[in-house]
Coordinates of C-alpha atoms and ligand atoms in Angstrom, one line a residue:
T1 CA 179.5 212.9 -78.9
T2 CA 177.7 210.1 -80.5
T3 CA 174.6 207.9 -79.8
A4 CA 174.7 204.6 -77.6
R5 CA 173.4 203.0 -80.8
R6 CA 176.3 204.0 -83.0
I7 CA 178.9 202.9 -80.3
A8 CA 177.2 199.8 -80.0
H9 CA 177.2 199.2 -83.8
E10 CA 180.8 200.1 -84.0
F11 CA 181.8 197.9 -81.0
L12 CA 179.9 194.9 -82.6
E13 CA 181.6 195.5 -85.9
R14 CA 185.0 195.4 -84.6
H15 CA 184.2 192.1 -82.9
G16 CA 182.8 190.6 -86.0
L17 CA 179.4 190.4 -84.6
T18 CA 177.6 191.7 -87.7
T19 CA 175.2 188.9 -88.4
I20 CA 172.3 189.3 -86.2
F21 CA 169.8 186.3 -85.6
G22 CA 166.6 187.8 -84.2
N23 CA 162.9 188.1 -84.1
P24 CA 161.8 191.8 -83.3
G25 CA 159.4 193.6 -81.4
S26 CA 158.7 197.3 -80.9
N27 CA 161.4 197.5 -78.1
E28 CA 164.1 196.2 -80.4
L29 CA 163.5 198.6 -83.3
P30 CA 165.6 201.5 -82.1
F31 CA 168.6 199.1 -81.8
L32 CA 168.1 197.8 -85.2
A33 CA 167.8 201.2 -86.8
E34 CA 170.7 202.3 -88.9
L35 CA 172.7 199.1 -89.1
P36 CA 176.0 199.9 -90.9
A37 CA 176.7 198.3 -94.1
G38 CA 178.2 194.8 -93.5
F39 CA 175.7 193.9 -90.9
R40 CA 172.9 191.2 -92.0
Y41 CA 169.7 190.4 -89.9
I42 CA 168.6 186.8 -90.2
L43 CA 165.0 186.8 -89.3
G44 CA 163.7 183.6 -87.5
L45 CA 159.8 183.3 -87.0
H46 CA 160.1 181.8 -83.5
E47 CA 162.8 182.7 -80.8
G48 CA 163.4 179.1 -80.3
A49 CA 164.5 178.5 -84.0
V50 CA 166.4 182.0 -83.7
V51 CA 168.6 180.7 -80.8
A52 CA 169.1 177.3 -82.5
M53 CA 170.2 179.0 -85.8
A54 CA 172.6 181.1 -83.7
D55 CA 173.9 178.0 -81.9
G56 CA 174.6 176.1 -85.0
Y57 CA 176.3 179.4 -86.6
A58 CA 178.4 180.0 -83.4
Q59 CA 179.7 176.6 -83.2
A60 CA 180.4 176.3 -86.7
L61 CA 182.4 179.4 -86.7
G62 CA 184.1 178.6 -83.5
R63 CA 183.1 182.5 -82.5
P64 CA 180.3 184.3 -80.6
A65 CA 177.0 185.0 -82.4
L66 CA 174.7 188.0 -81.8
V67 CA 170.9 187.5 -81.1
N68 CA 168.2 190.0 -80.6
L69 CA 164.9 189.0 -79.1
H70 CA 161.8 190.6 -78.1
S71 CA 161.7 191.4 -74.2
A72 CA 160.1 188.8 -72.0
T73 CA 158.0 186.9 -74.3
G74 CA 160.6 186.6 -76.9
S75 CA 163.2 185.8 -74.5
G76 CA 161.0 183.3 -72.6
N77 CA 160.4 181.5 -76.1
A78 CA 164.2 181.1 -76.3
L79 CA 164.7 179.4 -73.1
G80 CA 164.4 175.8 -74.5
A81 CA 166.9 176.4 -77.3
L82 CA 169.2 177.8 -74.6
T83 CA 169.5 174.7 -72.8
N84 CA 171.5 173.3 -75.8
A85 CA 173.6 176.3 -76.2
V86 CA 174.5 176.1 -72.5
A87 CA 175.6 172.3 -72.9
S88 CA 177.2 173.1 -76.3
R89 CA 179.2 175.9 -74.5
A90 CA 178.0 178.3 -77.5
P91 CA 179.3 182.0 -76.9
L92 CA 175.9 183.5 -77.7
V93 CA 175.3 187.1 -77.0
L94 CA 171.5 187.5 -76.4
T95 CA 170.2 191.1 -76.5
A96 CA 166.6 192.0 -75.7
G97 CA 164.6 195.2 -75.9
Q98 CA 163.0 196.8 -72.6
Q99 CA 160.3 199.3 -72.2
V100 CA 161.4 202.9 -71.9
R101 CA 163.0 203.6 -68.4
S102 CA 160.1 205.8 -67.1
A103 CA 157.4 203.1 -68.1
M104 CA 159.3 200.1 -66.5
G105 CA 158.3 200.8 -62.8
I106 CA 154.5 201.0 -63.7
E107 CA 155.1 197.7 -65.8
A108 CA 153.7 199.2 -69.0
V109 CA 153.0 196.6 -71.7
L110 CA 156.1 195.0 -73.0
T111 CA 158.0 195.6 -69.6
N112 CA 160.4 192.9 -69.1
V113 CA 159.9 192.5 -65.5
D114 CA 163.1 191.7 -63.4
A115 CA 164.8 191.2 -66.8
T116 CA 168.2 190.0 -65.4
Q117 CA 166.4 187.2 -63.6
L118 CA 164.5 185.9 -66.5
M119 CA 167.2 183.8 -68.4
R120 CA 169.0 182.4 -65.1
P121 CA 170.2 179.7 -64.4
L122 CA 170.9 179.2 -68.2
V123 CA 173.1 182.3 -69.1
G124 CA 176.4 182.8 -67.5
W125 CA 176.0 186.5 -67.1
S126 CA 172.7 188.8 -67.5
G127 CA 172.5 192.8 -67.1
E128 CA 170.5 195.6 -67.5
P129 CA 172.4 199.1 -67.8
S130 CA 171.7 201.5 -65.0
C131 CA 171.8 204.3 -67.4
A132 CA 172.2 205.0 -71.0
A133 CA 175.8 206.0 -70.5
D134 CA 176.6 202.4 -69.3
V135 CA 174.8 200.7 -72.4
P136 CA 177.9 200.4 -74.7
R137 CA 180.1 199.0 -71.8
S138 CA 177.3 196.6 -70.8
L139 CA 177.2 195.1 -74.3
A140 CA 181.0 194.8 -74.3
Q141 CA 180.9 192.9 -71.0
A142 CA 178.0 190.6 -72.3
V143 CA 180.2 189.8 -75.5
F144 CA 183.4 189.3 -73.1
E145 CA 181.5 187.3 -70.6
A146 CA 180.0 184.9 -73.2
Q147 CA 183.5 184.7 -74.9
L148 CA 185.4 184.0 -71.5
Q149 CA 182.8 181.6 -70.0
R150 CA 181.9 180.0 -73.4
R151 CA 178.3 180.4 -72.2
P152 CA 175.5 182.6 -73.5
A153 CA 175.0 186.0 -71.9
Y154 CA 172.0 188.2 -71.8
L155 CA 171.5 192.0 -72.0
S156 CA 168.3 193.9 -71.6
V157 CA 168.3 197.5 -72.8
P158 CA 165.6 200.0 -72.4
Y159 CA 164.8 201.3 -75.8
D160 CA 165.2 205.0 -75.2
D161 CA 168.6 204.5 -74.1
W162 CA 170.0 204.0 -77.8
S163 CA 169.4 207.6 -79.1
V164 CA 171.1 209.1 -76.1
E165 CA 174.3 211.2 -77.0
L166 CA 177.3 209.9 -75.0
D167 CA 180.8 211.1 -74.2
A168 CA 184.2 209.9 -75.2
N169 CA 184.2 207.7 -72.0
A170 CA 181.4 205.7 -73.5
V171 CA 183.2 205.5 -76.8
A172 CA 186.3 204.2 -75.1
V173 CA 184.9 200.5 -74.8
T174 CA 185.1 200.1 -78.6
D175 CA 188.9 199.8 -78.3
R176 CA 188.6 197.0 -75.6
S177 CA 189.7 193.5 -76.3
V178 CA 189.9 190.6 -74.0
R179 CA 191.9 187.2 -74.5
L180 CA 191.9 184.1 -72.4
G181 CA 194.9 181.4 -72.1
Q182 CA 195.0 178.6 -70.0
Q183 CA 198.4 177.1 -70.6
P184 CA 199.4 174.2 -68.4
S185 CA 202.5 174.5 -66.2
E186 CA 205.6 172.4 -66.9
A187 CA 204.9 170.4 -63.7
Q188 CA 201.4 169.7 -64.9
L189 CA 202.4 168.3 -68.2
A190 CA 205.2 166.4 -66.7
D191 CA 202.7 164.6 -64.4
L192 CA 200.4 164.0 -67.2
V193 CA 202.9 162.5 -69.5
A194 CA 204.4 160.4 -66.8
A195 CA 200.8 159.0 -66.0
V196 CA 200.0 158.1 -69.8
A197 CA 203.5 156.8 -70.4
A198 CA 203.2 154.4 -67.4
A199 CA 199.7 153.0 -68.5
R200 CA 199.8 149.6 -69.7
N201 CA 196.5 150.1 -71.6
P202 CA 195.2 153.6 -71.7
A203 CA 191.9 154.4 -73.3
L204 CA 191.2 157.9 -74.9
V205 CA 187.9 159.3 -74.4
L206 CA 187.1 162.6 -76.5
G207 CA 184.6 165.1 -75.9
G208 CA 182.8 167.5 -78.4
D209 CA 185.2 170.3 -77.0
I210 CA 188.1 168.4 -79.0
D211 CA 186.2 169.2 -82.4
A212 CA 185.3 172.7 -81.0
A213 CA 188.8 173.5 -80.3
G214 CA 190.0 172.3 -83.8
L215 CA 191.7 169.3 -82.4
F216 CA 190.1 166.6 -84.7
E217 CA 193.3 165.8 -86.4
R218 CA 195.7 166.1 -83.5
A219 CA 193.4 163.5 -81.6
V220 CA 193.9 161.1 -84.5
A221 CA 197.5 161.6 -84.4
L222 CA 197.6 161.0 -80.7
A223 CA 195.6 157.7 -81.0
E224 CA 197.9 156.4 -83.7
H225 CA 201.0 157.5 -81.8
L226 CA 199.9 156.0 -78.6
E227 CA 198.3 153.0 -80.6
S228 CA 195.4 153.7 -78.1
P229 CA 191.5 152.8 -78.6
V230 CA 189.3 156.0 -78.8
W231 CA 185.8 156.4 -77.6
Q232 CA 183.6 159.4 -78.1
A233 CA 182.2 160.6 -74.6
P234 CA 178.7 159.8 -73.9
S235 CA 175.8 162.0 -75.4
P236 CA 178.1 163.7 -78.1
H237 CA 177.0 167.0 -79.5
R238 CA 180.0 166.9 -81.9
L239 CA 182.1 164.1 -83.4
S240 CA 186.1 164.3 -82.5
F241 CA 187.4 161.4 -84.2
P242 CA 186.8 159.6 -87.6
N243 CA 183.9 156.9 -86.8
R244 CA 185.2 154.4 -89.1
H245 CA 188.9 154.5 -88.1
R246 CA 190.4 151.5 -87.1
L247 CA 191.0 152.9 -83.5
F248 CA 187.5 154.1 -82.9
R249 CA 185.5 151.9 -80.6
G250 CA 182.2 154.0 -80.8
V251 CA 180.3 156.3 -78.8
L252 CA 180.3 155.5 -75.1
P253 CA 176.8 154.3 -74.1
A254 CA 175.4 157.0 -71.7
S255 CA 174.9 155.0 -68.6
I256 CA 177.1 154.4 -65.5
A257 CA 177.2 150.5 -65.9
A258 CA 177.8 150.7 -69.7
V259 CA 180.8 153.0 -69.4
E260 CA 182.0 150.7 -66.6
R261 CA 182.0 147.7 -68.8
A262 CA 183.5 149.5 -71.8
M263 CA 186.5 150.6 -69.7
S264 CA 187.2 147.2 -68.1
G265 CA 190.9 146.1 -68.9
H266 CA 192.1 149.8 -69.2
D267 CA 194.3 150.9 -66.2
L268 CA 193.9 154.5 -67.3
V269 CA 191.2 156.4 -69.0
L270 CA 192.4 159.9 -70.4
V271 CA 189.1 162.1 -71.0
S272 CA 189.9 165.1 -73.0
G273 CA 187.3 168.0 -73.7
A274 CA 184.3 166.4 -72.0
P275 CA 182.4 166.4 -68.8
V276 CA 182.6 163.2 -66.8
F277 CA 180.2 162.0 -68.1
R278 CA 177.0 163.0 -69.6
Y279 CA 175.1 160.1 -68.6
H280 CA 171.3 159.6 -69.9
Q281 CA 169.5 156.4 -69.1
H282 CA 170.0 155.3 -65.5
E283 CA 171.7 152.1 -65.3
P284 CA 173.4 151.8 -62.0
G285 CA 177.0 150.5 -61.7
R286 CA 180.6 151.6 -60.5
Y287 CA 181.8 154.7 -62.2
L288 CA 184.9 152.8 -63.2
P289 CA 186.2 149.1 -62.9
E290 CA 188.4 148.4 -60.1
G291 CA 192.1 149.6 -60.5
T292 CA 191.1 151.9 -63.4
R293 CA 192.5 155.4 -63.1
L294 CA 190.6 158.4 -64.8
I295 CA 192.3 161.7 -65.8
Q296 CA 190.3 164.5 -67.2
V297 CA 191.7 167.4 -69.1
T298 CA 189.1 170.3 -70.1
D299 CA 189.2 174.0 -70.3
D300 CA 185.6 173.9 -68.5
A301 CA 186.4 174.4 -64.8
G302 CA 182.7 173.6 -63.9
A303 CA 182.9 170.2 -65.5
A304 CA 186.0 169.5 -63.9
A305 CA 184.7 170.6 -60.3
R306 CA 181.4 168.4 -60.6
A307 CA 182.8 165.3 -62.0
P308 CA 182.2 162.2 -59.5
V309 CA 185.5 160.4 -60.0
G310 CA 189.1 160.8 -61.2
T311 CA 191.5 163.7 -61.1
A312 CA 191.2 166.8 -63.5
L313 CA 193.5 169.4 -65.1
V314 CA 191.9 172.7 -66.1
A315 CA 193.8 173.8 -69.1
D316 CA 193.8 174.1 -72.8
V317 CA 193.9 170.5 -74.2
A318 CA 196.1 171.6 -77.4
P319 CA 199.5 171.8 -75.4
V320 CA 198.5 168.5 -73.4
F321 CA 198.2 166.6 -76.7
E322 CA 201.4 168.0 -78.1
A323 CA 203.4 167.1 -74.9
L324 CA 201.9 163.6 -75.2
L325 CA 202.8 163.3 -78.8
H326 CA 206.4 164.6 -78.4
R327 CA 207.4 163.2 -75.1
I328 CA 206.0 159.6 -75.3
P329 CA 207.9 157.4 -77.6
A330 CA 205.4 156.2 -80.7
R331 CA 203.9 152.6 -79.8
A332 CA 204.2 150.1 -82.4
S333 CA 201.1 149.7 -84.5
D334 CA 199.8 147.0 -86.8
N335 CA 199.6 147.8 -90.4
A336 CA 195.8 147.4 -90.5
A337 CA 194.0 149.7 -93.1
R338 CA 193.4 152.9 -91.5
F339 CA 189.7 153.0 -91.9
L340 CA 187.2 150.0 -91.8
A341 CA 184.8 149.1 -94.4
N342 CA 181.0 150.1 -94.0
P343 CA 178.7 147.0 -93.3
E344 CA 176.0 146.2 -95.4
P345 CA 172.8 148.4 -94.1
A346 CA 170.0 146.4 -92.4
T347 CA 166.8 146.2 -94.0
A348 CA 163.2 146.4 -92.5
A349 CA 161.6 143.6 -94.4
E350 CA 158.3 143.3 -92.4
H351 CA 157.7 147.2 -92.5
S352 CA 156.8 149.3 -95.6
G353 CA 159.4 151.9 -94.6
L354 CA 163.1 151.9 -95.3
H355 CA 165.4 150.8 -92.4
P356 CA 167.2 154.0 -91.1
E357 CA 170.6 152.3 -92.0
Q358 CA 169.4 152.2 -95.7
V359 CA 168.7 155.9 -95.5
F360 CA 172.1 156.6 -93.8
A361 CA 174.0 154.4 -96.3
A362 CA 172.3 156.3 -99.0
L363 CA 173.4 159.6 -97.5
R364 CA 177.0 158.3 -97.2
E365 CA 177.0 157.0 -101.0
T366 CA 175.3 160.1 -102.5
Q367 CA 176.3 163.2 -100.5
P368 CA 179.9 164.8 -100.7
A369 CA 182.5 163.3 -98.1
E370 CA 183.0 166.8 -96.6
T371 CA 179.2 167.1 -95.9
C372 CA 178.5 168.5 -92.5
Y373 CA 175.5 166.7 -90.9
V374 CA 173.2 168.1 -88.1
V375 CA 171.4 165.3 -86.7
E376 CA 168.3 165.2 -84.4
S377 CA 166.5 161.7 -84.5
T378 CA 166.4 160.0 -81.2
S379 CA 165.9 156.4 -82.0
T380 CA 168.4 155.9 -84.8
N381 CA 171.8 156.7 -83.3
A382 CA 172.9 153.1 -83.3
A383 CA 172.1 152.8 -87.0
W384 CA 173.7 156.3 -87.7
W385 CA 177.1 155.3 -86.3
R386 CA 177.0 152.1 -88.1
Q387 CA 176.5 153.4 -91.5
I388 CA 177.9 157.1 -91.8
D389 CA 181.6 157.6 -92.5
L390 CA 182.7 161.0 -91.2
R391 CA 186.3 161.9 -91.5
E392 CA 186.5 165.7 -91.5
P393 CA 186.4 168.0 -88.5
G394 CA 183.0 169.8 -87.8
S395 CA 181.1 167.0 -89.8
Y396 CA 178.5 166.3 -86.9
F397 CA 176.2 168.5 -84.6
W398 CA 173.6 167.3 -82.1
P399 CA 171.3 169.1 -79.4
A400 CA 173.9 169.4 -76.7
A401 CA 171.3 169.0 -74.0
G402 CA 169.1 166.6 -75.9
G403 CA 166.6 169.5 -76.4
L404 CA 164.7 169.0 -79.5
G405 CA 164.2 172.0 -81.8
F406 CA 167.8 172.4 -82.4
G407 CA 168.7 170.2 -85.4
L408 CA 166.5 171.8 -88.3
P409 CA 167.2 175.3 -87.4
A410 CA 170.8 174.8 -86.6
A411 CA 171.6 173.4 -89.9
V412 CA 170.5 176.6 -91.3
G413 CA 173.0 178.4 -89.0
V414 CA 175.7 176.2 -89.8
A415 CA 175.1 176.6 -93.6
L416 CA 175.1 180.4 -93.1
A417 CA 178.5 180.1 -91.2
L418 CA 180.3 177.7 -93.8
P419 CA 178.5 178.7 -97.2
E420 CA 181.5 176.6 -99.0
R421 CA 180.3 173.3 -97.2
P422 CA 177.4 171.0 -98.1
V423 CA 175.0 170.7 -95.0
A424 CA 172.5 168.2 -94.5
A425 CA 169.9 167.8 -91.6
V426 CA 168.8 164.5 -90.5
I427 CA 165.7 165.1 -88.4
G428 CA 163.0 162.8 -86.8
D429 CA 159.4 163.5 -87.7
G430 CA 158.8 164.4 -84.0
S431 CA 162.0 166.8 -83.6
A432 CA 160.9 168.5 -86.8
N433 CA 158.0 170.2 -85.4
Y434 CA 159.9 172.1 -82.6
G435 CA 161.8 174.3 -85.0
I436 CA 159.8 173.9 -88.2
T437 CA 159.6 177.6 -88.9
A438 CA 163.4 177.7 -89.7
L439 CA 162.3 176.3 -93.2
W440 CA 160.9 179.7 -93.8
T441 CA 164.2 181.3 -93.0
A442 CA 166.0 178.7 -95.1
A443 CA 163.6 179.7 -98.0
R444 CA 163.8 183.5 -97.5
Y445 CA 167.6 183.4 -97.6
R446 CA 168.0 180.5 -100.0
V447 CA 170.0 178.6 -97.5
P448 CA 171.1 175.3 -99.4
V449 CA 170.4 172.8 -96.7
T450 CA 169.2 169.4 -97.6
F451 CA 166.6 168.4 -94.8
V452 CA 166.0 164.7 -94.5
I453 CA 163.0 164.1 -92.4
L454 CA 162.7 160.5 -91.1
R455 CA 159.1 159.6 -90.8
N456 CA 158.4 156.6 -88.7
G457 CA 155.2 158.1 -87.2
T458 CA 156.3 158.0 -83.6
Y459 CA 158.4 159.6 -80.9
G460 CA 160.5 156.5 -81.3
A461 CA 162.8 157.1 -78.3
L462 CA 160.1 157.5 -76.0
E463 CA 158.6 154.1 -77.0
W464 CA 162.0 152.4 -76.1
F465 CA 162.3 154.5 -72.8
A466 CA 158.7 153.1 -71.9
E467 CA 159.8 149.6 -72.3
L468 CA 163.2 150.3 -70.5
L469 CA 161.1 152.0 -67.6
G470 CA 158.5 149.3 -67.4
T471 CA 155.7 151.7 -68.3
P472 CA 154.7 150.3 -71.9
D473 CA 151.3 151.8 -72.0
V474 CA 152.0 155.5 -71.9
P475 CA 150.0 158.0 -74.0
G476 CA 151.6 160.5 -76.2
T477 CA 154.1 158.6 -78.5
D478 CA 152.0 158.3 -81.8
I479 CA 152.5 161.3 -84.0
G480 CA 151.5 159.5 -87.5
G481 CA 150.1 161.2 -90.4
I482 CA 152.2 164.5 -90.8
D483 CA 152.9 165.5 -94.3
F484 CA 156.3 167.2 -94.2
T485 CA 156.2 167.8 -97.8
A486 CA 153.0 170.1 -97.5
L487 CA 154.5 171.9 -94.5
A488 CA 158.0 172.5 -96.5
A489 CA 155.8 173.8 -99.4
G490 CA 153.8 176.1 -97.3
Y491 CA 157.1 177.6 -95.9
G492 CA 158.6 177.8 -99.5
V493 CA 161.0 174.8 -99.5
P494 CA 160.8 172.3 -102.5
A495 CA 160.1 169.1 -101.0
T496 CA 159.7 165.4 -102.2
A497 CA 158.3 162.3 -100.4
A498 CA 160.6 159.2 -100.9
T499 CA 158.9 155.7 -100.1
D500 CA 161.7 153.5 -101.4
L501 CA 165.5 153.3 -101.8
D502 CA 165.7 154.2 -105.5
G503 CA 163.3 157.2 -104.8
L504 CA 165.4 158.3 -102.1
R505 CA 168.6 158.1 -103.9
A506 CA 167.2 159.8 -106.8
A507 CA 166.1 162.8 -104.5
L508 CA 169.5 162.9 -102.9
R509 CA 171.3 162.9 -106.1
S510 CA 169.0 165.5 -107.9
P511 CA 170.9 168.7 -108.3
T512 CA 169.9 171.7 -106.1
D513 CA 171.2 175.3 -105.3
G514 CA 168.8 176.2 -102.5
P515 CA 167.0 174.5 -99.6
R516 CA 165.2 171.2 -100.2
L517 CA 163.3 168.7 -98.0
I518 CA 163.0 164.8 -98.5
Q519 CA 160.6 163.0 -96.4
V520 CA 161.5 159.3 -96.1
D521 CA 159.1 156.7 -94.5
T522 CA 161.2 154.7 -92.1
A523 CA 160.6 151.7 -89.9
P524 CA 160.9 152.3 -86.1
T525 CA 164.1 151.1 -84.5
R526 CA 165.8 151.1 -81.3
P527 CA 168.0 153.7 -80.3
Ligands
LIG1 C1 162.0 170.2 -76.4 C2 161.8 168.8 -76.1 N1 160.6 168.2 -75.9 C3 160.4 166.9 -75.7 C4 161.4 166.0 -75.5 C5 161.3 164.6 -75.2 N2 161.6 163.7 -76.5 C6 160.9 163.3 -77.3 C7 159.6 164.0 -77.7 C8 161.5 162.5 -78.4 C9 161.2 161.8 -79.6 C10 161.4 162.5 -80.7 O1 161.1 161.7 -81.9 P1 161.7 161.9 -83.2 O2 160.6 161.5 -84.1 O3 162.3 163.2 -83.5 O4 162.7 160.7 -83.2 P2 162.5 159.2 -83.0 O5 161.5 158.6 -83.5 O6 163.7 158.6 -83.8 O7 162.8 158.9 -81.7 S1 163.2 162.1 -77.7 C11 163.0 163.1 -76.2 O8 163.7 163.3 -75.3 C12 162.8 166.7 -75.8 N3 163.9 166.0 -75.6 N4 162.8 168.1 -76.0
LIG2 CA1 160.0 159.6 -85.2

């Protein structure tokens, strides 16, 4: 016999879940005891930062990530960050400690009352084992559910279970594995190939799942093969195509009318790896222009079922791309240069701060081409896509549900997942506050992230929305006067304040082997 804890650790080790992102309470300590060599615990000081770090880590690695939270209070603190992990389809395995079994009914302090309901409807599965003997199997089920659904799963475990001696049946689960394959049928491929081949002027719309599936380069090959224009689907949480490529037409604006306008003239819209669509600002219109057909290919059955227009094939996208590449003759392409030149950055003449385009041009000019950017700055996206020049897979992450508090911690998670890749976080001075404690984690584990804080003193996007919604005089958008260099110093991260372009470039160029924060004053812009 062996204890539930040793079986659980063995199962986690076999499935590569040896990095634990967590913030512990007393209920969690018996699970965290006797961690085998090879496990590492990454401590976050707030559960929102913990889950955001795990989300960045899981997305960067393309594998499940393990999280350990403190009962109800800790799990509740994580709910906001979980909205992003649901939208990014991050396979997070959330575990939380529960009071001892005999004290749950009387609701002793630290009882997670009705634990399996707490995280719904955000998690794809949540459970609490009915007895200690079922703990290892329940943990395995949480891991497999997260992996199969590509959605966070939640497991609550009474802390007196971990030390219980269990028999061979409980150990059997350590040998389990589960695999998922969604190969389209020959008939489904033939239908799709025929539709695209017959299209006079097809448009390709790519979702974040294309980058998540490692299909960034195949998407470029397909677009060049078909000589088709490419858009990133609205509200992207990843980039699935080089944003300066001659065929790239930009990020689809996140409104119904704007998508209709962008698709005019195209008789077929092929949407791959994206919901149809993640609109944001409400601008009524027709979903598609008259005569335009939409086909969606995704391995996300829910996204296919809830789409308001078009037909959908639920399958892995890779075999679909290969069929289109090999069964449709290549279309002639003009010999234009593959990538477009970058425009001169706009300036903010009438404002003391820099224009965000100047900041982004400085990043492009000073950071390595393979830098991975984690961005959370909600009024600077137009400036960002005009000036940045991303040509590698996995180069861009954004809070997938628009929930702020992802960017700063997720950059730490990405850097922990990819220690060989430069990582920069580009964070608004509003967004930075929701996950600011991750600076301490970056300092503690010396995670070499460059945090760039864009300080325009406002919730800029909300000021734009206030105008759009005809409510210009709303309160609560002025956040001026925060000193992020003092905050960073307080958490142990070296910081500088840049007020002009030379100062910013010098700071970006200075050598570093650990985390650093650069606060740059910027002028307000429209999203
Ligand atoms: C957790 C959370 N709280 C509040 C908001 C609402 N919100 C807020 C508060 C925004 C302003 C963010 O300001 P920023 O300084 O990070 O960026 P900009 O100044 O460039 O808009 S944008 C937005 O949707 C949110 N999305 N998520
Ligand atoms: Ca701001």
